[in-house]
PDB file of C-alpha atoms in Angstrom:
ATOM      1  CA  UNK A 179     109.610 163.568  64.417  1.00  0.00           C
ATOM      2  CA  UNK A 180     112.102 160.691  64.100  1.00  0.00           C
ATOM      3  CA  UNK A 181     112.467 160.401  67.836  1.00  0.00           C
ATOM      4  CA  UNK A 182     115.770 160.302  69.805  1.00  0.00           C
ATOM      5  CA  UNK A 183     118.543 159.052  67.479  1.00  0.00           C
ATOM      6  CA  UNK A 184     121.645 157.377  68.862  1.00  0.00           C
ATOM      7  CA  UNK A 185     124.653 156.222  66.979  1.00  0.00           C
ATOM      8  CA  UNK A 186     126.238 153.840  66.678  1.00  0.00           C
ATOM      9  CA  UNK A 187     123.848 151.050  67.574  1.00  0.00           C
ATOM     10  CA  UNK A 188     126.627 148.634  68.352  1.00  0.00           C
ATOM     11  CA  UNK A 189     130.231 149.371  69.224  1.00  0.00           C
ATOM     12  CA  UNK A 190     132.935 146.793  69.883  1.00  0.00           C
ATOM     13  CA  UNK A 191     136.332 148.115  70.958  1.00  0.00           C
ATOM     14  CA  UNK A 192     139.450 147.029  72.745  1.00  0.00           C
ATOM     15  CA  UNK A 193     140.338 148.005  76.240  1.00  0.00           C
ATOM     16  CA  UNK A 194     142.160 151.360  76.300  1.00  0.00           C
ATOM     17  CA  UNK A 195     140.497 152.702  73.263  1.00  0.00           C
ATOM     18  CA  UNK A 196     138.460 155.894  73.215  1.00  0.00           C
ATOM     19  CA  UNK A 197     134.768 155.493  72.599  1.00  0.00           C
ATOM     20  CA  UNK A 198     132.368 158.246  71.599  1.00  0.00           C
ATOM     21  CA  UNK A 199     128.541 157.692  71.718  1.00  0.00           C
ATOM     22  CA  UNK A 200     126.306 160.150  69.958  1.00  0.00           C
ATOM     23  CA  UNK A 201     122.767 161.421  70.483  1.00  0.00           C
ATOM     24  CA  UNK A 202     120.348 163.612  68.657  1.00  0.00           C
ATOM     25  CA  UNK A 203     117.403 164.508  70.917  1.00  0.00           C
ATOM     26  CA  UNK A 204     113.863 165.357  69.716  1.00  0.00           C
ATOM     27  CA  UNK A 205     113.725 168.791  68.271  1.00  0.00           C
ATOM     28  CA  UNK A 206     112.375 171.320  70.775  1.00  0.00           C
ATOM     29  CA  UNK A 207     113.242 169.226  73.810  1.00  0.00           C
ATOM     30  CA  UNK A 208     115.002 171.189  76.515  1.00  0.00           C
ATOM     31  CA  UNK A 209     116.392 168.321  78.583  1.00  0.00           C
ATOM     32  CA  UNK A 210     118.769 165.503  77.581  1.00  0.00           C
ATOM     33  CA  UNK A 211     119.728 162.447  79.732  1.00  0.00           C
ATOM     34  CA  UNK A 212     122.339 159.829  79.407  1.00  0.00           C
ATOM     35  CA  UNK A 213     121.677 156.413  81.106  1.00  0.00           C
ATOM     36  CA  UNK A 214     123.627 153.111  81.328  1.00  0.00           C
ATOM     37  CA  UNK A 215     121.885 149.832  81.642  1.00  0.00           C
ATOM     38  CA  UNK A 216     123.654 146.640  82.892  1.00  0.00           C
ATOM     39  CA  UNK A 217     122.259 143.428  84.247  1.00  0.00           C
ATOM     40  CA  UNK A 218     123.865 144.004  87.637  1.00  0.00           C
ATOM     41  CA  UNK A 219     122.830 147.616  88.215  1.00  0.00           C
ATOM     42  CA  UNK A 220     119.862 148.112  85.961  1.00  0.00           C
ATOM     43  CA  UNK A 221     119.218 151.614  84.453  1.00  0.00           C
ATOM     44  CA  UNK A 222     121.397 154.329  86.010  1.00  0.00           C
ATOM     45  CA  UNK A 223     121.297 158.015  85.262  1.00  0.00           C
ATOM     46  CA  UNK A 224     124.760 159.195  84.249  1.00  0.00           C
ATOM     47  CA  UNK A 225     124.309 162.894  83.523  1.00  0.00           C
ATOM     48  CA  UNK A 226     121.582 165.265  82.269  1.00  0.00           C
ATOM     49  CA  UNK A 227     121.557 168.666  80.543  1.00  0.00           C
ATOM     50  CA  UNK A 228     119.087 171.458  80.445  1.00  0.00           C
ATOM     51  CA  UNK A 229     119.349 173.928  77.580  1.00  0.00           C
ATOM     52  CA  UNK A 230     122.737 172.447  76.703  1.00  0.00           C
ATOM     53  CA  UNK A 231     124.162 173.010  80.207  1.00  0.00           C
ATOM     54  CA  UNK A 232     125.097 170.088  82.362  1.00  0.00           C
ATOM     55  CA  UNK A 233     122.995 170.104  85.486  1.00  0.00           C
ATOM     56  CA  UNK A 234     123.824 166.992  87.337  1.00  0.00           C
ATOM     57  CA  UNK A 235     126.745 164.676  86.607  1.00  0.00           C
ATOM     58  CA  UNK A 236     126.751 162.877  89.881  1.00  0.00           C
ATOM     59  CA  UNK A 237     126.075 159.545  88.186  1.00  0.00           C
ATOM     60  CA  UNK A 238     129.230 159.677  85.996  1.00  0.00           C
ATOM     61  CA  UNK A 239     131.184 156.749  87.283  1.00  0.00           C
ATOM     62  CA  UNK A 240     134.701 157.996  86.826  1.00  0.00           C
ATOM     63  CA  UNK A 241     136.832 160.778  85.287  1.00  0.00           C
ATOM     64  CA  UNK A 242     137.171 158.500  82.232  1.00  0.00           C
ATOM     65  CA  UNK A 243     133.581 159.435  81.346  1.00  0.00           C
ATOM     66  CA  UNK A 244     132.777 162.849  79.953  1.00  0.00           C
ATOM     67  CA  UNK A 245     129.705 164.309  78.186  1.00  0.00           C
ATOM     68  CA  UNK A 246     129.162 167.373  76.128  1.00  0.00           C
ATOM     69  CA  UNK A 247     126.245 169.089  74.510  1.00  0.00           C
ATOM     70  CA  UNK A 248     127.599 171.710  72.098  1.00  0.00           C
ATOM     71  CA  UNK A 249     124.133 172.667  70.671  1.00  0.00           C
ATOM     72  CA  UNK A 250     120.446 171.752  71.204  1.00  0.00           C
ATOM     73  CA  UNK A 251     120.599 169.002  68.615  1.00  0.00           C
ATOM     74  CA  UNK A 252     123.584 166.962  69.535  1.00  0.00           C
ATOM     75  CA  UNK A 253     125.325 165.353  72.547  1.00  0.00           C
ATOM     76  CA  UNK A 254     128.229 163.023  73.009  1.00  0.00           C
ATOM     77  CA  UNK A 255     129.226 160.617  75.781  1.00  0.00           C
ATOM     78  CA  UNK A 256     132.942 159.801  75.660  1.00  0.00           C
ATOM     79  CA  UNK A 257     134.848 157.154  77.489  1.00  0.00           C
ATOM     80  CA  UNK A 258     138.683 157.445  77.557  1.00  0.00           C
ATOM     81  CA  UNK A 259     140.259 155.033  78.111  1.00  0.00           C
ATOM     82  CA  UNK A 260     137.572 152.304  77.941  1.00  0.00           C
ATOM     83  CA  UNK A 261     137.647 149.207  80.220  1.00  0.00           C
ATOM     84  CA  UNK A 262     135.685 145.878  79.953  1.00  0.00           C
ATOM     85  CA  UNK A 263     133.521 146.876  82.897  1.00  0.00           C
ATOM     86  CA  UNK A 264     132.147 149.777  80.769  1.00  0.00           C
ATOM     87  CA  UNK A 265     130.324 147.192  78.547  1.00  0.00           C
ATOM     88  CA  UNK A 266     126.669 148.010  78.764  1.00  0.00           C
ATOM     89  CA  UNK A 267     123.830 149.553  76.786  1.00  0.00           C
ATOM     90  CA  UNK A 268     123.878 153.342  76.907  1.00  0.00           C
ATOM     91  CA  UNK A 269     120.629 155.186  76.352  1.00  0.00           C
ATOM     92  CA  UNK A 270     119.973 158.798  75.573  1.00  0.00           C
ATOM     93  CA  UNK A 271     116.640 160.326  76.420  1.00  0.00           C
ATOM     94  CA  UNK A 272     115.029 163.725  75.981  1.00  0.00           C
ATOM     95  CA  UNK A 273     111.958 165.658  77.131  1.00  0.00           C
ATOM     96  CA  UNK A 274     110.391 169.037  77.029  1.00  0.00           C
ATOM     97  CA  UNK A 275     110.707 171.571  79.921  1.00  0.00           C
ATOM     98  CA  UNK A 276     106.923 171.655  80.364  1.00  0.00           C
ATOM     99  CA  UNK A 277     104.103 169.251  80.542  1.00  0.00           C
ATOM    100  CA  UNK A 278     104.123 165.847  82.136  1.00  0.00           C
ATOM    101  CA  UNK A 279     107.853 165.256  82.248  1.00  0.00           C
ATOM    102  CA  UNK A 280     107.746 162.143  79.938  1.00  0.00           C
ATOM    103  CA  UNK A 281     111.193 161.099  78.752  1.00  0.00           C
ATOM    104  CA  UNK A 282     111.546 159.717  75.296  1.00  0.00           C
ATOM    105  CA  UNK A 283     114.332 157.200  74.863  1.00  0.00           C
ATOM    106  CA  UNK A 284     116.507 156.339  71.954  1.00  0.00           C
ATOM    107  CA  UNK A 285     117.221 152.714  70.891  1.00  0.00           C
ATOM    108  CA  UNK A 286     120.484 152.677  72.770  1.00  0.00           C
ATOM    109  CA  UNK A 287     124.099 151.889  71.893  1.00  0.00           C
ATOM    110  CA  UNK A 288     125.308 148.421  72.897  1.00  0.00           C
ATOM    111  CA  UNK A 289     129.000 148.823  73.904  1.00  0.00           C
ATOM    112  CA  UNK A 290     131.315 145.913  74.263  1.00  0.00           C
ATOM    113  CA  UNK A 291     134.902 146.497  75.440  1.00  0.00           C
ATOM    114  CA  UNK A 292     137.108 143.463  74.912  1.00  0.00           C
TER     115      UNK A 292
ATOM    116  CA  UNK B  74     118.127 158.344  97.357  1.00  0.00           C
ATOM    117  CA  UNK B  75     115.088 156.858  95.863  1.00  0.00           C
ATOM    118  CA  UNK B  76     115.077 153.000  95.714  1.00  0.00           C
ATOM    119  CA  UNK B  77     112.645 151.281  93.451  1.00  0.00           C
ATOM    120  CA  UNK B  78     111.859 147.569  93.690  1.00  0.00           C
ATOM    121  CA  UNK B  79     109.872 145.501  91.334  1.00  0.00           C
ATOM    122  CA  UNK B  80     108.327 142.113  92.159  1.00  0.00           C
ATOM    123  CA  UNK B  81     108.220 139.564  90.561  1.00  0.00           C
ATOM    124  CA  UNK B  82     111.415 139.645  88.420  1.00  0.00           C
ATOM    125  CA  UNK B  83     109.787 137.401  85.875  1.00  0.00           C
ATOM    126  CA  UNK B  84     106.324 136.244  85.075  1.00  0.00           C
ATOM    127  CA  UNK B  85     104.895 133.727  82.673  1.00  0.00           C
ATOM    128  CA  UNK B  86     101.144 133.477  81.977  1.00  0.00           C
ATOM    129  CA  UNK B  87      98.879 131.896  79.390  1.00  0.00           C
ATOM    130  CA  UNK B  88      97.209 134.153  76.932  1.00  0.00           C
ATOM    131  CA  UNK B  89      94.030 135.856  78.166  1.00  0.00           C
ATOM    132  CA  UNK B  90      95.113 135.960  81.797  1.00  0.00           C
ATOM    133  CA  UNK B  91      95.295 139.270  83.591  1.00  0.00           C
ATOM    134  CA  UNK B  92      98.726 140.523  84.641  1.00  0.00           C
ATOM    135  CA  UNK B  93      99.580 142.208  87.896  1.00  0.00           C
ATOM    136  CA  UNK B  94     102.998 143.880  88.143  1.00  0.00           C
ATOM    137  CA  UNK B  95     104.212 145.432  91.389  1.00  0.00           C
ATOM    138  CA  UNK B  96     106.466 148.377  92.149  1.00  0.00           C
ATOM    139  CA  UNK B  97     107.526 149.815  95.445  1.00  0.00           C
ATOM    140  CA  UNK B  98     109.597 152.916  96.194  1.00  0.00           C
ATOM    141  CA  UNK B  99     111.154 154.277  99.350  1.00  0.00           C
ATOM    142  CA  UNK B 100     110.703 158.000  99.052  1.00  0.00           C
ATOM    143  CA  UNK B 101     107.013 159.088  98.920  1.00  0.00           C
ATOM    144  CA  UNK B 102     108.078 162.658  97.785  1.00  0.00           C
ATOM    145  CA  UNK B 103     107.890 161.634  94.121  1.00  0.00           C
ATOM    146  CA  UNK B 104     106.793 164.050  91.429  1.00  0.00           C
ATOM    147  CA  UNK B 105     105.293 161.214  89.382  1.00  0.00           C
ATOM    148  CA  UNK B 106     105.462 157.518  88.737  1.00  0.00           C
ATOM    149  CA  UNK B 107     106.056 156.109  85.283  1.00  0.00           C
ATOM    150  CA  UNK B 108     105.680 152.708  83.693  1.00  0.00           C
ATOM    151  CA  UNK B 109     107.857 151.809  80.736  1.00  0.00           C
ATOM    152  CA  UNK B 110     107.958 148.891  78.334  1.00  0.00           C
ATOM    153  CA  UNK B 111     111.235 147.600  76.986  1.00  0.00           C
ATOM    154  CA  UNK B 112     111.440 145.093  74.121  1.00  0.00           C
ATOM    155  CA  UNK B 113     114.703 143.071  73.598  1.00  0.00           C
ATOM    156  CA  UNK B 114     117.378 145.177  72.021  1.00  0.00           C
ATOM    157  CA  UNK B 115     115.184 148.215  72.017  1.00  0.00           C
ATOM    158  CA  UNK B 116     114.744 151.455  74.013  1.00  0.00           C
ATOM    159  CA  UNK B 117     112.094 152.272  76.518  1.00  0.00           C
ATOM    160  CA  UNK B 118     108.578 153.278  75.664  1.00  0.00           C
ATOM    161  CA  UNK B 119     106.503 155.224  78.122  1.00  0.00           C
ATOM    162  CA  UNK B 120     103.207 153.447  78.870  1.00  0.00           C
ATOM    163  CA  UNK B 121     101.535 155.377  81.668  1.00  0.00           C
ATOM    164  CA  UNK B 122     102.416 158.319  83.840  1.00  0.00           C
ATOM    165  CA  UNK B 123     100.693 159.038  87.158  1.00  0.00           C
ATOM    166  CA  UNK B 124     101.167 162.405  88.698  1.00  0.00           C
ATOM    167  CA  UNK B 125     101.725 162.508  92.504  1.00  0.00           C
ATOM    168  CA  UNK B 126      98.222 163.972  92.976  1.00  0.00           C
ATOM    169  CA  UNK B 127      96.537 161.146  91.065  1.00  0.00           C
ATOM    170  CA  UNK B 128      95.516 157.707  92.172  1.00  0.00           C
ATOM    171  CA  UNK B 129      95.453 155.898  88.787  1.00  0.00           C
ATOM    172  CA  UNK B 130      95.708 156.183  85.071  1.00  0.00           C
ATOM    173  CA  UNK B 131      94.217 154.067  82.292  1.00  0.00           C
ATOM    174  CA  UNK B 132      95.107 153.442  78.712  1.00  0.00           C
ATOM    175  CA  UNK B 133      93.256 150.731  76.857  1.00  0.00           C
ATOM    176  CA  UNK B 134      93.895 147.369  78.553  1.00  0.00           C
ATOM    177  CA  UNK B 135      96.459 148.986  80.908  1.00  0.00           C
ATOM    178  CA  UNK B 136      95.685 150.485  84.291  1.00  0.00           C
ATOM    179  CA  UNK B 137      98.235 151.760  86.788  1.00  0.00           C
ATOM    180  CA  UNK B 138      97.553 152.807  90.394  1.00  0.00           C
ATOM    181  CA  UNK B 139      99.655 154.809  92.815  1.00  0.00           C
ATOM    182  CA  UNK B 140      99.529 154.800  96.596  1.00  0.00           C
ATOM    183  CA  UNK B 141     102.145 157.273  97.815  1.00  0.00           C
ATOM    184  CA  UNK B 142     101.443 156.642 101.490  1.00  0.00           C
ATOM    185  CA  UNK B 143     102.432 152.981 101.152  1.00  0.00           C
ATOM    186  CA  UNK B 144     105.107 153.670  98.430  1.00  0.00           C
ATOM    187  CA  UNK B 145     103.514 151.331  95.967  1.00  0.00           C
ATOM    188  CA  UNK B 146     102.284 151.265  92.421  1.00  0.00           C
ATOM    189  CA  UNK B 147     100.688 148.477  90.496  1.00  0.00           C
ATOM    190  CA  UNK B 148     100.395 147.945  86.782  1.00  0.00           C
ATOM    191  CA  UNK B 149      97.448 145.800  85.530  1.00  0.00           C
ATOM    192  CA  UNK B 150      97.221 144.431  82.043  1.00  0.00           C
ATOM    193  CA  UNK B 151      93.838 142.931  81.193  1.00  0.00           C
ATOM    194  CA  UNK B 152      93.398 140.003  78.844  1.00  0.00           C
ATOM    195  CA  UNK B 153      97.072 139.468  78.052  1.00  0.00           C
ATOM    196  CA  UNK B 154      98.269 138.823  74.568  1.00  0.00           C
ATOM    197  CA  UNK B 155     101.587 137.342  73.230  1.00  0.00           C
ATOM    198  CA  UNK B 156     102.426 140.831  72.045  1.00  0.00           C
ATOM    199  CA  UNK B 157     102.513 141.993  75.713  1.00  0.00           C
ATOM    200  CA  UNK B 158     105.673 139.920  76.213  1.00  0.00           C
ATOM    201  CA  UNK B 159     108.370 142.424  77.183  1.00  0.00           C
ATOM    202  CA  UNK B 160     110.130 143.807  80.254  1.00  0.00           C
ATOM    203  CA  UNK B 161     108.154 146.413  82.220  1.00  0.00           C
ATOM    204  CA  UNK B 162     109.976 148.983  84.207  1.00  0.00           C
ATOM    205  CA  UNK B 163     108.616 151.468  86.765  1.00  0.00           C
ATOM    206  CA  UNK B 164     110.352 154.672  87.649  1.00  0.00           C
ATOM    207  CA  UNK B 165     109.833 157.388  90.161  1.00  0.00           C
ATOM    208  CA  UNK B 166     110.619 161.012  89.262  1.00  0.00           C
ATOM    209  CA  UNK B 167     112.013 162.888  92.214  1.00  0.00           C
ATOM    210  CA  UNK B 168     111.529 166.546  92.749  1.00  0.00           C
ATOM    211  CA  UNK B 169     115.040 167.103  91.320  1.00  0.00           C
ATOM    212  CA  UNK B 170     113.597 165.683  88.076  1.00  0.00           C
ATOM    213  CA  UNK B 171     115.753 162.542  88.177  1.00  0.00           C
ATOM    214  CA  UNK B 172     114.163 159.224  87.332  1.00  0.00           C
ATOM    215  CA  UNK B 173     114.991 156.173  89.519  1.00  0.00           C
ATOM    216  CA  UNK B 174     114.205 152.859  87.783  1.00  0.00           C
ATOM    217  CA  UNK B 175     113.313 149.469  89.177  1.00  0.00           C
ATOM    218  CA  UNK B 176     115.026 146.372  87.732  1.00  0.00           C
ATOM    219  CA  UNK B 177     111.958 145.506  85.732  1.00  0.00           C
ATOM    220  CA  UNK B 178     109.615 142.506  85.422  1.00  0.00           C
ATOM    221  CA  UNK B 179     110.005 140.269  82.376  1.00  0.00           C
ATOM    222  CA  UNK B 180     106.704 139.083  81.193  1.00  0.00           C
ATOM    223  CA  UNK B 181     106.063 136.153  78.875  1.00  0.00           C
ATOM    224  CA  UNK B 182     102.577 135.537  77.532  1.00  0.00           C
ATOM    225  CA  UNK B 183     102.232 132.009  76.161  1.00  0.00           C
ATOM    226  CA  UNK B 184      99.980 131.505  73.166  1.00  0.00           C
TER     227      UNK B 184
END
């Protein structure tokens, strides 16, 4: 398997613009997680899905953030409108619903909001 | 809410020296404790996972211990190599299946 695939790898945008980050989990994985990593706050869980259903979105910072998982092989994280403080690396991870609960991470999307 | 702390924040050692990385957590009701490696500009790679019922796990030169009663885990890397240079993060999985991460220890192994 190719692992968790995120796109784009880098995104530079201007304040106020809409940003959409994409994630393709590992085939057969039931859980999908979105994280944000910053120097100040480290790695934070934003939201996670189980079988395409959002289970816990308590980490989503504001209403400007939204996430969807229309099917088992695709998820998006959208920021509208974007602000400079949203600049961070956003990671997607997935895991199976059984076994040791090991999460497999994508390479991340580095977002810069100017 | 689970709080995870890693000490030290950075570590520099000569090649061949053993590494000891520390992780502490506030909530002993963890499901498991995981150690990850992160290389610059890359995602996280799982190194070791210790279930709550276990005391340690080993993989090659890596050994991780878990003491739930004291809220501590330690990652040992034997005979360090320059290729071990990376940031190491520990994370506790709570019973609600959410991972809480420490800030990481950045390791530099000097050749």
